[in-house]
Coordinates of N, CA and C in Angstrom, one line a residue:
M1 N 9.7 22.2 0.1 CA 10.0 20.8 -0.4 C 11.2 20.9 -1.3
T2 N 12.1 19.9 -1.2 CA 13.2 19.8 -2.2 C 12.7 19.2 -3.4
S3 N 13.4 19.4 -4.5 CA 13.0 18.8 -5.8 C 13.0 17.2 -5.7
E4 N 14.0 16.7 -4.9 CA 14.0 15.2 -4.8 C 12.8 14.7 -4.1
H5 N 12.3 15.4 -3.0 CA 11.1 15.1 -2.3 C 9.9 15.1 -3.2
I6 N 9.8 16.1 -4.1 CA 8.7 16.3 -5.0 C 8.7 15.1 -6.0
K7 N 9.9 14.7 -6.5 CA 10.0 13.6 -7.4 C 9.5 12.3 -6.8
R8 N 9.9 12.1 -5.6 CA 9.5 10.9 -4.9 C 8.0 10.9 -4.6
R9 N 7.5 12.0 -4.3 CA 6.0 12.1 -4.0 C 5.2 11.8 -5.3
H10 N 5.7 12.4 -6.4 CA 5.0 12.1 -7.7 C 5.1 10.7 -8.1
L11 N 6.3 10.1 -7.8 CA 6.5 8.7 -8.1 C 5.5 7.8 -7.3
A12 N 5.4 8.1 -6.0 CA 4.5 7.4 -5.2 C 3.0 7.5 -5.6
E13 N 2.7 8.7 -6.1 CA 1.3 8.9 -6.5 C 1.0 8.5 -7.9
S14 N 2.0 8.1 -8.7 CA 1.7 7.6 -10.1 C 1.2 6.2 -10.0
E15 N 0.9 5.6 -11.2 CA 0.4 4.3 -11.2 C 1.4 3.3 -10.5
P16 N 0.9 2.4 -9.7 CA 1.7 1.4 -9.1 C 2.4 0.6 -10.2
P17 N 3.7 0.3 -10.0 CA 4.5 -0.5 -11.0 C 4.2 -2.0 -11.0
Y18 N 3.4 -2.4 -10.1 CA 3.0 -3.8 -10.0 C 1.6 -4.0 -9.4
Q19 N 1.1 -5.2 -9.4 CA -0.2 -5.4 -8.9 C -0.1 -6.4 -7.7
I20 N -1.0 -6.2 -6.8 CA -1.2 -7.1 -5.7 C -2.5 -7.8 -5.8
S21 N -2.5 -9.1 -5.8 CA -3.8 -9.8 -6.0 C -4.7 -9.7 -4.8
P22 N -6.0 -9.8 -5.0 CA -6.9 -9.9 -3.9 C -6.7 -11.0 -3.0
E23 N -6.2 -12.1 -3.5 CA -5.9 -13.3 -2.7 C -4.8 -13.0 -1.7
L24 N -3.8 -12.3 -2.2 CA -2.6 -12.0 -1.3 C -3.1 -11.0 -0.2
I25 N -3.9 -10.1 -0.6 CA -4.4 -9.1 0.4 C -5.2 -9.9 1.5
A26 N -6.0 -10.8 1.0 CA -6.9 -11.6 2.0 C -6.0 -12.5 2.9
A27 N -4.9 -13.0 2.4 CA -4.0 -13.9 3.2 C -3.3 -13.2 4.3
C28 N -3.1 -11.9 4.2 CA -2.3 -11.2 5.2 C -3.2 -10.8 6.4
Q29 N -2.6 -10.6 7.5 CA -3.3 -10.2 8.7 C -3.3 -8.7 8.7
L30 N -4.2 -8.1 7.9 CA -4.3 -6.6 7.8 C -5.6 -6.1 8.4
S31 N -5.5 -4.9 8.9 CA -6.7 -4.3 9.4 C -7.7 -4.0 8.2
Q32 N -8.9 -3.8 8.5 CA -9.9 -3.5 7.5 C -9.5 -2.2 6.7
E33 N -8.9 -1.2 7.4 CA -8.5 0.0 6.7 C -7.3 -0.3 5.7
E34 N -6.4 -1.2 6.2 CA -5.3 -1.5 5.4 C -5.7 -2.3 4.1
R35 N -6.7 -3.2 4.3 CA -7.2 -3.9 3.2 C -7.9 -3.0 2.2
T36 N -8.7 -2.1 2.7 CA -9.3 -1.1 1.8 C -8.3 -0.2 1.1
L37 N -7.2 0.2 1.8 CA -6.2 1.0 1.2 C -5.5 0.2 0.1
L38 N -5.1 -1.0 0.3 CA -4.5 -1.8 -0.8 C -5.4 -2.1 -1.9
K39 N -6.7 -2.4 -1.6 CA -7.6 -2.6 -2.7 C -7.8 -1.4 -3.6
L40 N -7.9 -0.2 -2.9 CA -8.1 1.0 -3.7 C -6.9 1.3 -4.5
R41 N -5.7 1.1 -4.0 CA -4.4 1.4 -4.6 C -4.1 0.4 -5.8
Y42 N -4.1 -0.9 -5.4 CA -3.5 -1.8 -6.4 C -4.6 -2.6 -7.2
I43 N -5.8 -2.6 -6.8 CA -6.8 -3.2 -7.6 C -7.6 -2.2 -8.4
D44 N -8.0 -1.1 -7.7 CA -8.8 0.0 -8.4 C -7.9 1.0 -9.0
G45 N -6.6 1.1 -8.6 CA -5.7 2.0 -9.2 C -5.9 3.5 -8.8
K46 N -6.4 3.7 -7.6 CA -6.6 5.1 -7.1 C -5.3 5.7 -6.5
D47 N -5.2 7.0 -6.5 CA -4.1 7.7 -6.0 C -4.2 7.9 -4.5
F48 N -3.2 8.3 -3.8 CA -3.2 8.4 -2.4 C -4.1 9.5 -1.9
G49 N -4.3 10.6 -2.7 CA -5.2 11.7 -2.3 C -6.6 11.1 -2.2
F50 N -7.0 10.4 -3.2 CA -8.4 9.8 -3.3 C -8.5 8.8 -2.1
I51 N -7.5 8.0 -1.8 CA -7.6 7.0 -0.8 C -7.7 7.7 0.6
S52 N -6.9 8.8 0.8 CA -7.0 9.5 2.0 C -8.4 10.0 2.3
D53 N -9.0 10.6 1.3 CA -10.4 11.1 1.4 C -11.4 10.0 1.7
E54 N -11.2 8.9 1.0 CA -12.1 7.8 1.1 C -12.1 7.2 2.5
I55 N -10.9 7.0 3.1 CA -10.7 6.4 4.4 C -10.9 7.4 5.5
G56 N -10.6 8.6 5.2 CA -10.7 9.7 6.2 C -9.4 10.0 7.0
W57 N -8.3 9.6 6.4 CA -7.0 9.8 7.0 C -6.3 11.0 6.4
A58 N -5.3 11.6 7.1 CA -4.5 12.5 6.5 C -3.6 11.8 5.5
P59 N -3.1 12.5 4.4 CA -2.2 11.8 3.4 C -1.0 11.1 4.1
V60 N -0.4 11.8 5.1 CA 0.8 11.2 5.7 C 0.4 9.9 6.4
T61 N -0.7 9.9 7.0 CA -1.2 8.7 7.7 C -1.5 7.6 6.7
T62 N -2.0 7.9 5.6 CA -2.3 6.9 4.5 C -1.0 6.3 4.0
C63 N 0.0 7.1 3.8 CA 1.3 6.6 3.4 C 1.9 5.7 4.4
R64 N 1.8 6.1 5.7 CA 2.4 5.3 6.8 C 1.7 3.9 6.8
H65 N 0.4 3.9 6.7 CA -0.3 2.6 6.7 C 0.0 1.8 5.5
H66 N 0.2 2.5 4.4 CA 0.6 1.8 3.1 C 1.9 1.0 3.3
V67 N 2.9 1.7 3.9 CA 4.2 1.1 4.1 C 4.0 -0.1 5.1
K68 N 3.3 0.1 6.1 CA 3.0 -0.9 7.1 C 2.4 -2.2 6.5
A69 N 1.4 -1.9 5.6 CA 0.7 -3.0 5.0 C 1.6 -3.8 4.0
L70 N 2.4 -3.0 3.2 CA 3.4 -3.7 2.3 C 4.4 -4.5 3.1
N71 N 4.8 -4.0 4.2 CA 5.8 -4.8 5.1 C 5.1 -6.1 5.5
K72 N 3.9 -6.1 5.9 CA 3.2 -7.3 6.3 C 3.1 -8.3 5.1
I73 N 2.8 -7.8 3.9 CA 2.8 -8.6 2.7 C 4.2 -9.2 2.4
H74 N 5.2 -8.3 2.5 CA 6.6 -8.8 2.3 C 7.0 -9.9 3.3
K75 N 6.6 -9.8 4.5 CA 6.9 -10.8 5.5 C 6.2 -12.1 5.2
L76 N 4.9 -12.0 4.7 CA 4.2 -13.2 4.3 C 4.9 -13.9 3.2
I77 N 5.3 -13.1 2.2 CA 5.9 -13.7 1.0 C 7.3 -14.4 1.4
E78 N 8.0 -13.7 2.2 CA 9.3 -14.3 2.7 C 9.1 -15.6 3.4
Y79 N 8.1 -15.6 4.3 CA 7.7 -16.8 5.1 C 7.3 -18.0 4.1
R80 N 6.5 -17.7 3.1 CA 6.1 -18.7 2.2 C 7.2 -19.2 1.3
L81 N 8.1 -18.3 1.0 CA 9.3 -18.8 0.2 C 10.2 -19.7 0.9
K82 N 10.4 -19.4 2.2 CA 11.2 -20.2 3.1 C 10.7 -21.5 3.4
N83 N 9.3 -21.6 3.3 CA 8.6 -22.9 3.7 C 8.0 -23.6 2.5
I84 N 8.6 -23.5 1.3 CA 8.2 -24.2 0.1 C 8.7 -25.6 0.2

C-alpha cells in the first residue's frame, strides 16, 4: 500500500465528520444491510472493521455498499432541494 492509500484508509475509518439522522436513513430506498451499515456507522459510531464483522461482509464490500448508500442519500437530498 502507498502512504496516500493508508492515509485515506485511516481517514475513512476515523470518526465520521458528520451525522446522518435516523429519519434520513428511513426516507431513502436502502436495503436492510445498507440501513444497518449506516446506523452502525453514523448513529452508533462504529468503524468499518466492526461493521464488516457484524454484517458478515468483506471490508471492501462494506466500503462499496457504504458509498452506494451515501449516493442514494445524496440523490434524495438533491431531489428534495430542487423541489422545495
